[in-house]
mmCIF file of C-alpha atoms in Angstrom:
data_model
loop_
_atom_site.group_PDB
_atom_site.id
_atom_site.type_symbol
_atom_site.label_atom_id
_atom_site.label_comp_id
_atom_site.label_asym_id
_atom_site.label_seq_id
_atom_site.Cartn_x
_atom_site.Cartn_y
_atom_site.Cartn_z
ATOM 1 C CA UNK A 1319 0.000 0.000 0.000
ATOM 2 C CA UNK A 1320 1.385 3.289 -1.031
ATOM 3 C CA UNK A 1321 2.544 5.941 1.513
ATOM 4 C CA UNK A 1322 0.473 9.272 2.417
ATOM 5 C CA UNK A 1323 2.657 12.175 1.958
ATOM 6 C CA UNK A 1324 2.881 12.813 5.379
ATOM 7 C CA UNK A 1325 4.007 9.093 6.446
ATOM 8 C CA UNK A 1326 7.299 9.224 3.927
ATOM 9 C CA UNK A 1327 8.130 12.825 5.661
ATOM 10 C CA UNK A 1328 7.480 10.637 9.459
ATOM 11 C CA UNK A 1329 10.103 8.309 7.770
ATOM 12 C CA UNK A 1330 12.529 9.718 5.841
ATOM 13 C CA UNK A 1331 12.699 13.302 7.631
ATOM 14 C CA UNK A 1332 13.121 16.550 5.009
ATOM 15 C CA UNK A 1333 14.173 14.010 2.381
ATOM 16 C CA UNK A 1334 11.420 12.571 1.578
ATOM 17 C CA UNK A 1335 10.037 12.679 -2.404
ATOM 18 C CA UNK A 1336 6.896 14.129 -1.937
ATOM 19 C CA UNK A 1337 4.795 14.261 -5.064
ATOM 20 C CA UNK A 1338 3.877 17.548 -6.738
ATOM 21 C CA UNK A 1339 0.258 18.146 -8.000
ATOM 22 C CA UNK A 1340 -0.422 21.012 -10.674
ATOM 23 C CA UNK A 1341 -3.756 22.413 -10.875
ATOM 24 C CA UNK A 1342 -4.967 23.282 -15.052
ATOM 25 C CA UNK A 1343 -4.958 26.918 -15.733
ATOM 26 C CA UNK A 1344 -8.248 28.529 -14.446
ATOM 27 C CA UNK A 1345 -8.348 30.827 -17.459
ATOM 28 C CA UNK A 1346 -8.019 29.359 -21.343
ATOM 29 C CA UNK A 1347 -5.501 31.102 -22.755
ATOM 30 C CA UNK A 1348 -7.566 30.345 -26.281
ATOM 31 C CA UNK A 1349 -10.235 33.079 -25.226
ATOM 32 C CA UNK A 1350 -8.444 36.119 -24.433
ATOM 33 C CA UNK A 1351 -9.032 38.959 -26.545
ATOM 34 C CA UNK A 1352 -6.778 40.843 -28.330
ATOM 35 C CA UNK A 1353 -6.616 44.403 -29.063
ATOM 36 C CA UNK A 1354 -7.174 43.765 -32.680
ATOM 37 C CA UNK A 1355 -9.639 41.331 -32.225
ATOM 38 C CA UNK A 1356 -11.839 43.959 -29.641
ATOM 39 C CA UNK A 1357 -11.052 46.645 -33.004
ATOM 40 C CA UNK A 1358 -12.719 44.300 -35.296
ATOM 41 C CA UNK A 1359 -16.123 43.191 -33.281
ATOM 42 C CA UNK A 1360 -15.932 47.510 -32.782
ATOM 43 C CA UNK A 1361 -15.711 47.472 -36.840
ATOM 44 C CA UNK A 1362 -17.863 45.010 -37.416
ATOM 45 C CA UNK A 1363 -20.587 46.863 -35.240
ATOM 46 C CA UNK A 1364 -19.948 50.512 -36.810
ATOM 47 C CA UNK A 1365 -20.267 49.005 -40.290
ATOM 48 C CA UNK A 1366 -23.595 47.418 -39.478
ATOM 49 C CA UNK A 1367 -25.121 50.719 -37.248
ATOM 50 C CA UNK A 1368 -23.865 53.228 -40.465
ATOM 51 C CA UNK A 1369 -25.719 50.656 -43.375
ATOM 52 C CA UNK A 1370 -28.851 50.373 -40.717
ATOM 53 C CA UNK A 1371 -29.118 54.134 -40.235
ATOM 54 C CA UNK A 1372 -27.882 54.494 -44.594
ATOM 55 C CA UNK A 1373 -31.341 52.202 -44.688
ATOM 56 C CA UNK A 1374 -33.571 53.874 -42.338
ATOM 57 C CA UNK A 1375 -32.808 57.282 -43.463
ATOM 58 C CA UNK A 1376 -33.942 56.704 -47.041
ATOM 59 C CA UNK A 1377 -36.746 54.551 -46.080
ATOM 60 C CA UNK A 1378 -38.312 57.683 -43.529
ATOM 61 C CA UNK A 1379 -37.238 60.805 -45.996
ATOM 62 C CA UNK A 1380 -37.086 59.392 -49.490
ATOM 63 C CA UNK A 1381 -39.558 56.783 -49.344
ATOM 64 C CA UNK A 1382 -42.208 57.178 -46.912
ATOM 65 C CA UNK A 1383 -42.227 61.006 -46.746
ATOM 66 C CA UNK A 1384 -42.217 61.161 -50.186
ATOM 67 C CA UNK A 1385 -45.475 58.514 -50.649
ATOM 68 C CA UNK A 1386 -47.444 61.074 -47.801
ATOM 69 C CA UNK A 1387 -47.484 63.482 -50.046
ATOM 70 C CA UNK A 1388 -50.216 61.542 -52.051
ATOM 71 C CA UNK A 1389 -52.044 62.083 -49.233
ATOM 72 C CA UNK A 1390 -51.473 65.799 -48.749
ATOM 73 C CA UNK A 1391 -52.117 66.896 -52.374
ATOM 74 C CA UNK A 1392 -48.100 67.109 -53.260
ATOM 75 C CA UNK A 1393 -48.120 69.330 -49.800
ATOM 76 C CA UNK A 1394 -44.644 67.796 -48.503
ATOM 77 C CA UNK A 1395 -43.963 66.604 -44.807
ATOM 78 C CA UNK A 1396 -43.027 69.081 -42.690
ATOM 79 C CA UNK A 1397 -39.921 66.999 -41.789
ATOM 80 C CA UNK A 1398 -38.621 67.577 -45.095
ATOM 81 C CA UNK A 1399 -38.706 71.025 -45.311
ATOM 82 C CA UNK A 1400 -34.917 71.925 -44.327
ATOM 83 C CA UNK A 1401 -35.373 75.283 -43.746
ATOM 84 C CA UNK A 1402 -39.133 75.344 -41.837
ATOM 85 C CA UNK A 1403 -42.004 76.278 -42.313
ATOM 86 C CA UNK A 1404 -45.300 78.777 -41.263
ATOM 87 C CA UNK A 1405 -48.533 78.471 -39.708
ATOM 88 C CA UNK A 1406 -50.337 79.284 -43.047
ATOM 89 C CA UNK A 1407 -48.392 76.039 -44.277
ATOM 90 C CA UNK A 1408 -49.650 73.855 -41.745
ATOM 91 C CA UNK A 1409 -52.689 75.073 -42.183
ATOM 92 C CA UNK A 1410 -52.629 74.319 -45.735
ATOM 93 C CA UNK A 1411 -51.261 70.578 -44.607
ATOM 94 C CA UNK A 1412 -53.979 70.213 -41.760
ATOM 95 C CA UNK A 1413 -56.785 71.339 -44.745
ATOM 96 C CA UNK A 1414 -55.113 68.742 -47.089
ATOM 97 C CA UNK A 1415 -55.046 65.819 -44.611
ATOM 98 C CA UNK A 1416 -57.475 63.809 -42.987
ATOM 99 C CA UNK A 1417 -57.279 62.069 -39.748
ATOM 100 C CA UNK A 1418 -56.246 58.753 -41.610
ATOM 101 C CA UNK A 1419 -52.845 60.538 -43.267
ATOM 102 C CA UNK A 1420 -52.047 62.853 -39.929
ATOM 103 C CA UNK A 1421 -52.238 59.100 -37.989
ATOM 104 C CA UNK A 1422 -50.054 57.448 -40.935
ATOM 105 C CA UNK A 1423 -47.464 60.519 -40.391
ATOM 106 C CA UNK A 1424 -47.807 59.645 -36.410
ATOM 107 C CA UNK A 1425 -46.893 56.251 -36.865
ATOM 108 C CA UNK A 1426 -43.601 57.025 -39.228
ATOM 109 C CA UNK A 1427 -43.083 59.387 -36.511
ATOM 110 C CA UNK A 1428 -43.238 56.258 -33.714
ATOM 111 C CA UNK A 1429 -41.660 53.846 -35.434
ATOM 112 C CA UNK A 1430 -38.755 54.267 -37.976
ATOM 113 C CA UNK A 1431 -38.434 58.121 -37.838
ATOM 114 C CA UNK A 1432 -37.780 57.035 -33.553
ATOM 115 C CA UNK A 1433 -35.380 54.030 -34.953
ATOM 116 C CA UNK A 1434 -33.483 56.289 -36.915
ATOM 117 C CA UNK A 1435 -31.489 59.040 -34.788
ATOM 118 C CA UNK A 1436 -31.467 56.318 -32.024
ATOM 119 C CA UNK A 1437 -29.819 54.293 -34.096
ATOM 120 C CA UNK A 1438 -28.106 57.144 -35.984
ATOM 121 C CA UNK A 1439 -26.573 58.547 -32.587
ATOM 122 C CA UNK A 1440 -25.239 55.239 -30.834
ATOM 123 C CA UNK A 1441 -23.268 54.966 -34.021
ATOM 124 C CA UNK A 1442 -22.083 58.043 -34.027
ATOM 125 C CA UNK A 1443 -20.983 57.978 -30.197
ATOM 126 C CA UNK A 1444 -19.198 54.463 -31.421
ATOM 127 C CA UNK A 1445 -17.490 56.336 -34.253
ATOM 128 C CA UNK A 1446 -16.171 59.480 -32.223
ATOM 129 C CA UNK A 1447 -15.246 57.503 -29.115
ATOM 130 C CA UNK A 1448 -13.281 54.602 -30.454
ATOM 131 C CA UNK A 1449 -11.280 57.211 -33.065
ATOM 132 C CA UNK A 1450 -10.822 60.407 -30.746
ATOM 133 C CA UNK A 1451 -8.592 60.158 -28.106
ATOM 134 C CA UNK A 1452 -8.753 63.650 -26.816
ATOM 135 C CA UNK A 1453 -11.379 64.205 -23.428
ATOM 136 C CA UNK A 1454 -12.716 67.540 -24.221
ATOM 137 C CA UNK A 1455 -12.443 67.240 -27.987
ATOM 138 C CA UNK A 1456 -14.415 63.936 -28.037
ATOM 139 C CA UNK A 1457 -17.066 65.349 -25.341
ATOM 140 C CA UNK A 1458 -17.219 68.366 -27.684
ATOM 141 C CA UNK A 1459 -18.149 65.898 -30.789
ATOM 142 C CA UNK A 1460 -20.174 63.899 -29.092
ATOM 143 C CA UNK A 1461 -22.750 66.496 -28.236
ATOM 144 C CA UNK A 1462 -23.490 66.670 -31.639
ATOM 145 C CA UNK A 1463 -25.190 63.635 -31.886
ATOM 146 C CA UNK A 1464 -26.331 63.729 -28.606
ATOM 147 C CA UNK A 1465 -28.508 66.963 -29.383
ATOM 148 C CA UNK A 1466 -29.681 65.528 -32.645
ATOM 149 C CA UNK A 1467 -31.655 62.719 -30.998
ATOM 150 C CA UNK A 1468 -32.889 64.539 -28.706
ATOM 151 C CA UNK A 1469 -34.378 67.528 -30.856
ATOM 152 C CA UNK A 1470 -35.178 65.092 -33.745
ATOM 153 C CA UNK A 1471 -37.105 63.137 -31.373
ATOM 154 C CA UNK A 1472 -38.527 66.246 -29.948
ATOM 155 C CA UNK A 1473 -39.786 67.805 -33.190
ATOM 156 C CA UNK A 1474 -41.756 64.597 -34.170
ATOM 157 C CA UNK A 1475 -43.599 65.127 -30.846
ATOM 158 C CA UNK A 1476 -43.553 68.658 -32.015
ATOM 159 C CA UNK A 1477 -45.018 68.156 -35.492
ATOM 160 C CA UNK A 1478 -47.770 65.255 -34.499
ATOM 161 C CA UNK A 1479 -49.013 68.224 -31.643
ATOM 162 C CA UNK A 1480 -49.159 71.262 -34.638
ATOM 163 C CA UNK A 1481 -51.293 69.411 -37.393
ATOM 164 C CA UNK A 1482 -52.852 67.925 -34.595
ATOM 165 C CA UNK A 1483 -54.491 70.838 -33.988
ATOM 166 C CA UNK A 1484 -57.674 72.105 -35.160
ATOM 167 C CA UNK A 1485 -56.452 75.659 -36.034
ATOM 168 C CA UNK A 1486 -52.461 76.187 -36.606
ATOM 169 C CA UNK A 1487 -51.072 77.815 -33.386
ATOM 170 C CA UNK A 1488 -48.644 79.993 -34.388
ATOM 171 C CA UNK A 1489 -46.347 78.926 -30.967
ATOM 172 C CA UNK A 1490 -46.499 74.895 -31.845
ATOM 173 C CA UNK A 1491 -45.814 75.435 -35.045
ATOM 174 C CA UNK A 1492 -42.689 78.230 -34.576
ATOM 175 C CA UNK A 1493 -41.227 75.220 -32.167
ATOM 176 C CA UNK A 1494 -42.022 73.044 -34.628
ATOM 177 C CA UNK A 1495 -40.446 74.352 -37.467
ATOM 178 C CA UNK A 1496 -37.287 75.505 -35.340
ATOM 179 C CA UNK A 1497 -36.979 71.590 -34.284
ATOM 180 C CA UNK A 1498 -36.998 70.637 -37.676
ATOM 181 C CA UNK A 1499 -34.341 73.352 -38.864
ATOM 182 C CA UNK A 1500 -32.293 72.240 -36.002
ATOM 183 C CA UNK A 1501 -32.486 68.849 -36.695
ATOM 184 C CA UNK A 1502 -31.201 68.723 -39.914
ATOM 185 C CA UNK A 1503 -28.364 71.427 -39.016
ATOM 186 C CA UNK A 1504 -27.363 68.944 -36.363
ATOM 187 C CA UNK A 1505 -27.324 65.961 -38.575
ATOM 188 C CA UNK A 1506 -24.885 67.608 -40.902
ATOM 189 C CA UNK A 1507 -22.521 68.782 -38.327
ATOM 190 C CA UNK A 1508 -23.011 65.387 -36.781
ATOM 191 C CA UNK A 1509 -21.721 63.824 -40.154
ATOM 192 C CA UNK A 1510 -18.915 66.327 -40.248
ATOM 193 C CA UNK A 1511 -17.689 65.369 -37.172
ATOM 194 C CA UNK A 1512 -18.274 61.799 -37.620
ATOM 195 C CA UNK A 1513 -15.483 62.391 -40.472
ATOM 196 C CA UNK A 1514 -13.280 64.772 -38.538
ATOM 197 C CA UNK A 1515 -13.587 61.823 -35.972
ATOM 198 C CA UNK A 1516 -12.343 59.728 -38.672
ATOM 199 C CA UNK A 1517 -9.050 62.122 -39.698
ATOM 200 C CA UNK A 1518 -8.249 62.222 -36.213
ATOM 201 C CA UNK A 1519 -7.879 58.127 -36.040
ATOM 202 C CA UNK A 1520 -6.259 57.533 -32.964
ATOM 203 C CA UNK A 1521 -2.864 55.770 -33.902
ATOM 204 C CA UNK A 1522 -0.781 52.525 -32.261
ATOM 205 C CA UNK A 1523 2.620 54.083 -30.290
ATOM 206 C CA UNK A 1524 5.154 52.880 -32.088
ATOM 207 C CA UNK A 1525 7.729 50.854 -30.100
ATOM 208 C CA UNK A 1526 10.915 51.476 -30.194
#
């Protein structure tokens, strides 16, 4: 019968031949992630949120926009109208519409036209935060599409609440119409710093 341990060190004093045990590695090695590998899911995630927003924008403002205006006798949406609009245009829209084309506009307005700076924005934060490296100068871009969600969200609420009125009120519609301005000034500087984002890669120290 084989020894314990602690019998051969009774016996034979300090030199006793004591087996060693090794415990397996908690961790496999075969699942730590790289640096390049965390880059490329990053990539791979960037690439999918800028074709999904690509998608969604022409599907709210070149598609479905564009077939409401059958339904507002050529009248077009007042989220197309880049630089605003009046209260004698809504009231011209409201006169042109009935309740079945004002609740087809709502329900753009709740579905994709919510999808799309949502989905617009997180991509954007993705883009400026993985390629700026600068604090203050990525905080500074970020805003960007940070305010763009929130006031393109904002003037949909904005633009359901002024046709949904029986008479155009001059103060819904003014906020209205400045949402919608602001919105689409914001999505251009949001693109512009998405691409300064993209000059100002942050690059690999070299070693050495």
């Amino acid at each position: 019968m084989a020894k314990t341990p602690a019998q051969r060190i009774k016996k034979h004093g300090s030199k006793a031949a004591v087996p060693q045990h090794s415990l397996p590695p908690v961790i496999n090695p075969s699942t730590s992630r790289s640096p390049q590998k965390a880059q490329s899911n990053t990539n791979l995630i960037l690439i999918a949120g800028v074709v999904v927003s690509l998608f969604l924008f022409w599907y709210v403002h070149l598609l479905t926009l564009q077939q409401l205006t059958q339904l507002s006798g050529g009248l077009a949406m007042p989220d197309s109208l880049v630089g605003g609009f009046d209260a004698g245009y809504v009231g011209q829209l409201n006169a042109a519409m009935d309740n079945d084309a004002r609740g087809q506009l709502n329900y753009v307005h709740k579905t994709a036209g919510t999808l799309f700076p949502l989905i617009f924005g997180f991509t954007w934060l993705l883009l400026i935060g993985t390629n700026v490296a600068k604090k203050t100068l990525r905080w500074a871009l970020w805003a960007l599409p940070l305010l763009f969600v929130v006031v393109r969200l904002w003037g949909n609420v904005a633009i359901d609440a002024a046709l949904g009125s029986e008479t155009a009120d001059a103060g819904q519609v003014a906020l209205a119409s400045g949402l919608t301005v602001a919105g689409w000034v914001l999505f251009v500087l949001s693109l512009l710093a998405g691409a300064a984002a993209v000059f100002l890669r942050k690059r690999p120290a070299k070693i050495g």
